[in-house]
Amino acid sequence: MTTTAKYIFVTGGVTSSLGKGIIAASLAKLLQAQGYRVTIQKLDPYINVDPGTLNPYEHGECYVTEDGAETDLDLGHYERFLNVPTSQANNVTTGRIYQSVIQKERRGEFLGKTVQVVPHITDEIKERIQLLGKSGDYDIIITEIGGTVGDIESLPYVEAVRQLRWDLGEDNGIVIHLTLVPYLAAAGELKTKPTQHSVKTLMESGVQADILVCRTEHDLPYDLRRKLALFCNVREEAVIQSIDASTIYDVPNLMLEEGLDKVVLKKLGLQSSTPDITKWNQFLTRHKNPKTEITIGLIGKYVELQDSYKSILEAFIHAGAENEVKVNIESVHSEYLNEDNIQLKLAHLDGVLVAPGFGERGIEGKIDAVRYVRENNVPFFGICLGMQMAVIEFARNVLGLKDADSTEMSPETKNPVIGLMEDQKTITDKGGTMRLGSWDCDLKIGSAVRDIYKAESIKERHRHRYEFNGKYKQQMEAAGLVATGLNPDTGLVEIVEIPSHPWFVGVQYHPEYKSTVANPHPLFVAFVKAALNYKKKKSSVRMAQN
Ligand code: GLN
């Protein structure tokens, strides 16, 4: 077999949530900073064809790529760290693998044969793993295997890795195993046994880890590293500690200190040099040394879990660093917001973002929040459902269309200011049927967004079914809510603004997916700046009053 790309497989042991995605992205960053073309792929062992149909409570945010794939949120980390777009090929699930094998079976591609997990499912997995390598666009592919070794559903993936290492040859495919070294407070000791067991479980499937990355709350002493190397059959230099960090953006530097990139490149038979991460470190310095702080209210219905609005939270980190301000995010549960408590819950905020979402729950609270910020000149940023709520609020309270609504929440409304497009009306399947991926948008001359983007037209990523209803455009514009971003082919309204308001922008797309460390998103940067200005103005008014 001829192959030019090299493969790094990342498996996980002991427990989930150890941060495989961040380790993979950090390693990729260090390799990219030495001139290698790197991409990362995530293999998810669940049966959903994609995470688009999963509730954010279950699996965190669904991340959308340029080509319209609904993917695992780890792809967001890959893009934010590497500043290189990913695609459908970067995320594969068991559902997708089986779907493809079953379709082949129906087409008669295996005619006469019994279709089995080995070799048919494993062959399909191997093919998907090598797709990115064969494109010729990359020197190194990092493939992260979701779940934990020992899980029933991970087995075919581990088996595919075992086979691939033979197919590829020794220095073309290596395995990094991420485990946990827990600290037992009562004994005052770090424990290696779970790692030993996890490496053993991996070996039962015929896969020997080349490198151990050990997640820990305390520094691993030399003796313990030596013990791990001895018992787990790896070199001492290949025992890497991954100590808890205050920010995920510290992890590339921590891995650099531990020499993860060096061990990896040596194992792959590739040259190593000193990675140039000057720009990355400039970002970190700004992030860690803010001159002031602001508080933004994030109005949503998934407020308990960090992962539900992952890309939005990260975009604020990028935009905060750019403005040299610390952005505190205060989650506000839209279900518990109403006209009576709105002042109490929002008055202290420097800006309000109304989040994306689906379904009816919590939407009246979002509409009340928009009314409050519109009337009180508080900077407002509405994303997807948040933009739709701004349109509904304007229709109800400015145009006086009291029953204005989205047909998503109220199919029979007399004033469907947000509604389905004709070609969506006949679709009944839920998976992969939304307006997805990157779409062009022309920006209106003289608009705030044209100034913010410093461009005449942009491309942004979408994930929604419902749209601004063009029939109301003229009426809204006459009253002060202007459509400032339009799709050049369909005329669909992608952005609304209120020019008489200090900062009121609603976007039908998801700008958060495109914010990276190297390229903080201009809308988030401008929104944070507006919130900062608003805060300054508030305090100068207060001082004048005293
Ligand atoms: N539920 C809305 C729609 O489908 C908004 C979706 C979103 O916020 N991503 O149009």
mmCIF file of C-alpha atoms in Angstrom, residues 257-421:
data_model
loop_
_atom_site.group_PDB
_atom_site.id
_atom_site.type_symbol
_atom_site.label_atom_id
_atom_site.label_comp_id
_atom_site.label_asym_id
_atom_site.label_seq_id
_atom_site.Cartn_x
_atom_site.Cartn_y
_atom_site.Cartn_z
ATOM 1 C CA GLU A 257 6.760 21.472 27.736
ATOM 2 C CA GLU A 258 6.097 17.750 28.030
ATOM 3 C CA GLY A 259 7.577 17.131 24.574
ATOM 4 C CA LEU A 260 4.496 15.394 23.137
ATOM 5 C CA ASP A 261 5.182 16.765 19.638
ATOM 6 C CA LYS A 262 8.785 15.504 19.732
ATOM 7 C CA VAL A 263 7.878 11.956 20.789
ATOM 8 C CA VAL A 264 5.135 11.827 18.168
ATOM 9 C CA LEU A 265 7.358 13.025 15.323
ATOM 10 C CA LYS A 266 10.145 10.666 16.349
ATOM 11 C CA LYS A 267 7.758 7.705 16.330
ATOM 12 C CA LEU A 268 6.446 8.729 12.919
ATOM 13 C CA GLY A 269 9.985 9.120 11.570
ATOM 14 C CA LEU A 270 9.441 12.823 10.848
ATOM 15 C CA GLN A 271 11.708 15.811 11.480
ATOM 16 C CA SER A 272 10.955 18.004 14.467
ATOM 17 C CA SER A 273 11.807 21.652 14.944
ATOM 18 C CA THR A 274 10.821 24.401 17.373
ATOM 19 C CA PRO A 275 7.159 25.224 16.759
ATOM 20 C CA ASP A 276 6.431 28.852 16.038
ATOM 21 C CA ILE A 277 3.481 29.691 18.270
ATOM 22 C CA THR A 278 4.220 33.393 18.707
ATOM 23 C CA LYS A 279 0.755 34.499 17.519
ATOM 24 C CA TRP A 280 -0.925 31.936 19.742
ATOM 25 C CA ASN A 281 1.003 33.209 22.738
ATOM 26 C CA GLN A 282 0.158 36.827 21.901
ATOM 27 C CA PHE A 283 -3.505 35.826 22.059
ATOM 28 C CA LEU A 284 -2.912 34.073 25.409
ATOM 29 C CA THR A 285 -1.186 37.134 26.864
ATOM 30 C CA ARG A 286 -4.122 39.341 25.882
ATOM 31 C CA HIS A 287 -6.597 36.755 27.178
ATOM 32 C CA LYS A 288 -4.868 36.519 30.543
ATOM 33 C CA ASN A 289 -4.215 40.222 31.074
ATOM 34 C CA PRO A 290 -7.520 41.995 30.482
ATOM 35 C CA LYS A 291 -7.616 45.726 31.194
ATOM 36 C CA THR A 292 -11.227 45.642 32.318
ATOM 37 C CA GLU A 293 -14.269 43.382 32.339
ATOM 38 C CA ILE A 294 -17.840 43.316 31.078
ATOM 39 C CA THR A 295 -20.831 41.079 31.722
ATOM 40 C CA ILE A 296 -22.916 39.701 28.887
ATOM 41 C CA GLY A 297 -26.239 37.969 29.467
ATOM 42 C CA LEU A 298 -26.668 34.783 27.454
ATOM 43 C CA ILE A 299 -30.383 34.175 27.205
ATOM 44 C CA GLY A 300 -31.084 30.553 26.425
ATOM 45 C CA LYS A 301 -32.819 27.448 27.580
ATOM 46 C CA TYR A 302 -29.805 25.179 27.969
ATOM 47 C CA VAL A 303 -28.127 27.153 30.700
ATOM 48 C CA GLU A 304 -26.922 24.387 32.989
ATOM 49 C CA LEU A 305 -24.369 22.877 30.648
ATOM 50 C CA GLN A 306 -21.207 24.535 29.360
ATOM 51 C CA ASP A 307 -21.215 22.489 26.179
ATOM 52 C CA SER A 308 -24.620 23.522 24.842
ATOM 53 C CA TYR A 309 -23.382 26.906 23.609
ATOM 54 C CA LYS A 310 -19.712 25.939 23.280
ATOM 55 C CA SER A 311 -18.848 27.919 20.147
ATOM 56 C CA ILE A 312 -20.555 31.064 21.447
ATOM 57 C CA LEU A 313 -18.586 30.917 24.705
ATOM 58 C CA GLU A 314 -15.327 30.372 22.825
ATOM 59 C CA ALA A 315 -16.103 33.196 20.370
ATOM 60 C CA PHE A 316 -16.452 35.507 23.385
ATOM 61 C CA ILE A 317 -13.022 34.414 24.612
ATOM 62 C CA HIS A 318 -11.495 35.280 21.222
ATOM 63 C CA ALA A 319 -13.356 38.605 21.040
ATOM 64 C CA GLY A 320 -12.509 39.428 24.662
ATOM 65 C CA ALA A 321 -8.790 38.911 24.028
ATOM 66 C CA GLU A 322 -9.014 41.072 20.915
ATOM 67 C CA ASN A 323 -10.545 43.897 22.983
ATOM 68 C CA GLU A 324 -8.319 43.147 26.003
ATOM 69 C CA VAL A 325 -11.358 42.711 28.207
ATOM 70 C CA LYS A 326 -12.580 39.823 30.300
ATOM 71 C CA VAL A 327 -16.040 38.809 29.150
ATOM 72 C CA ASN A 328 -18.101 37.344 31.975
ATOM 73 C CA ILE A 329 -21.015 35.346 30.691
ATOM 74 C CA GLU A 330 -24.112 35.256 32.821
ATOM 75 C CA SER A 331 -26.564 32.555 31.847
ATOM 76 C CA VAL A 332 -30.146 33.694 31.995
ATOM 77 C CA HIS A 333 -32.784 30.987 31.747
ATOM 78 C CA SER A 334 -35.382 32.224 29.299
ATOM 79 C CA GLU A 335 -38.123 30.029 30.787
ATOM 80 C CA TYR A 336 -38.000 31.986 34.032
ATOM 81 C CA LEU A 337 -37.861 35.450 32.432
ATOM 82 C CA ASN A 338 -40.984 37.571 32.288
ATOM 83 C CA GLU A 339 -42.077 41.206 32.208
ATOM 84 C CA ASP A 340 -42.089 41.374 36.012
ATOM 85 C CA ASN A 341 -38.526 40.232 36.659
ATOM 86 C CA ILE A 342 -36.823 41.430 33.481
ATOM 87 C CA GLN A 343 -35.422 44.609 35.029
ATOM 88 C CA LEU A 344 -34.013 42.638 37.950
ATOM 89 C CA LYS A 345 -32.406 40.041 35.726
ATOM 90 C CA LEU A 346 -31.047 42.257 32.945
ATOM 91 C CA ALA A 347 -30.460 45.779 34.265
ATOM 92 C CA HIS A 348 -26.868 45.164 35.405
ATOM 93 C CA LEU A 349 -25.755 43.606 32.101
ATOM 94 C CA ASP A 350 -23.541 45.360 29.546
ATOM 95 C CA GLY A 351 -24.937 43.448 26.594
ATOM 96 C CA VAL A 352 -27.420 40.687 25.823
ATOM 97 C CA LEU A 353 -27.129 37.770 23.435
ATOM 98 C CA VAL A 354 -30.257 35.790 22.648
ATOM 99 C CA ALA A 355 -29.177 32.270 21.787
ATOM 100 C CA PRO A 356 -30.099 29.852 18.996
ATOM 101 C CA GLY A 357 -32.588 27.108 19.727
ATOM 102 C CA PHE A 358 -35.509 24.985 18.653
ATOM 103 C CA GLY A 359 -39.085 24.661 19.833
ATOM 104 C CA GLU A 360 -41.418 26.627 21.982
ATOM 105 C CA ARG A 361 -39.900 26.315 25.444
ATOM 106 C CA GLY A 362 -38.629 29.622 26.813
ATOM 107 C CA ILE A 363 -39.381 31.765 23.789
ATOM 108 C CA GLU A 364 -41.669 34.309 25.477
ATOM 109 C CA GLY A 365 -38.817 35.104 27.901
ATOM 110 C CA LYS A 366 -36.524 35.666 24.938
ATOM 111 C CA ILE A 367 -39.044 38.047 23.384
ATOM 112 C CA ASP A 368 -39.354 39.978 26.680
ATOM 113 C CA ALA A 369 -35.554 40.216 26.818
ATOM 114 C CA VAL A 370 -35.405 41.669 23.304
ATOM 115 C CA ARG A 371 -38.039 44.242 24.185
ATOM 116 C CA TYR A 372 -36.083 45.304 27.263
ATOM 117 C CA VAL A 373 -32.781 45.770 25.432
ATOM 118 C CA ARG A 374 -34.396 47.461 22.435
ATOM 119 C CA GLU A 375 -36.208 49.991 24.612
ATOM 120 C CA ASN A 376 -33.246 50.564 26.944
ATOM 121 C CA ASN A 377 -30.516 50.860 24.310
ATOM 122 C CA VAL A 378 -28.586 47.858 25.663
ATOM 123 C CA PRO A 379 -26.326 46.247 23.008
ATOM 124 C CA PHE A 380 -28.170 43.262 21.526
ATOM 125 C CA PHE A 381 -26.925 40.332 19.504
ATOM 126 C CA GLY A 382 -29.464 37.767 18.265
ATOM 127 C CA ILE A 383 -28.271 34.516 16.737
ATOM 128 C CA CYS A 384 -30.582 32.364 14.606
ATOM 129 C CA LEU A 385 -33.602 31.822 16.891
ATOM 130 C CA GLY A 386 -32.399 34.964 18.706
ATOM 131 C CA MET A 387 -32.737 36.949 15.475
ATOM 132 C CA GLN A 388 -36.169 35.450 14.844
ATOM 133 C CA MET A 389 -37.253 36.512 18.351
ATOM 134 C CA ALA A 390 -36.088 40.066 17.600
ATOM 135 C CA VAL A 391 -38.247 40.124 14.474
ATOM 136 C CA ILE A 392 -41.281 38.806 16.366
ATOM 137 C CA GLU A 393 -40.772 41.310 19.196
ATOM 138 C CA PHE A 394 -40.552 44.188 16.730
ATOM 139 C CA ALA A 395 -43.675 43.053 14.903
ATOM 140 C CA ARG A 396 -45.648 42.700 18.133
ATOM 141 C CA ASN A 397 -44.538 45.792 20.006
ATOM 142 C CA VAL A 398 -43.610 48.287 17.290
ATOM 143 C CA LEU A 399 -45.845 47.303 14.378
ATOM 144 C CA GLY A 400 -48.660 46.394 16.769
ATOM 145 C CA LEU A 401 -49.197 42.925 15.241
ATOM 146 C CA LYS A 402 -50.015 41.355 18.592
ATOM 147 C CA ASP A 403 -50.270 37.783 17.290
ATOM 148 C CA ALA A 404 -47.017 37.927 15.268
ATOM 149 C CA ASP A 405 -45.106 34.677 15.658
ATOM 150 C CA SER A 406 -42.998 32.017 13.987
ATOM 151 C CA THR A 407 -44.919 29.158 12.438
ATOM 152 C CA GLU A 408 -42.518 26.887 14.337
ATOM 153 C CA MET A 409 -44.256 27.875 17.584
ATOM 154 C CA SER A 410 -47.661 28.874 16.281
ATOM 155 C CA PRO A 411 -48.497 27.253 12.916
ATOM 156 C CA GLU A 412 -51.881 29.012 12.643
ATOM 157 C CA THR A 413 -50.770 32.582 13.427
ATOM 158 C CA LYS A 414 -52.319 35.331 11.283
ATOM 159 C CA ASN A 415 -48.971 37.130 11.188
ATOM 160 C CA PRO A 416 -46.238 34.601 10.430
ATOM 161 C CA VAL A 417 -43.317 37.041 10.430
ATOM 162 C CA ILE A 418 -41.049 33.982 10.593
ATOM 163 C CA GLY A 419 -42.126 31.045 8.447
ATOM 164 C CA LEU A 420 -41.068 28.036 6.443
ATOM 165 C CA MET A 421 -39.705 28.407 2.938
#
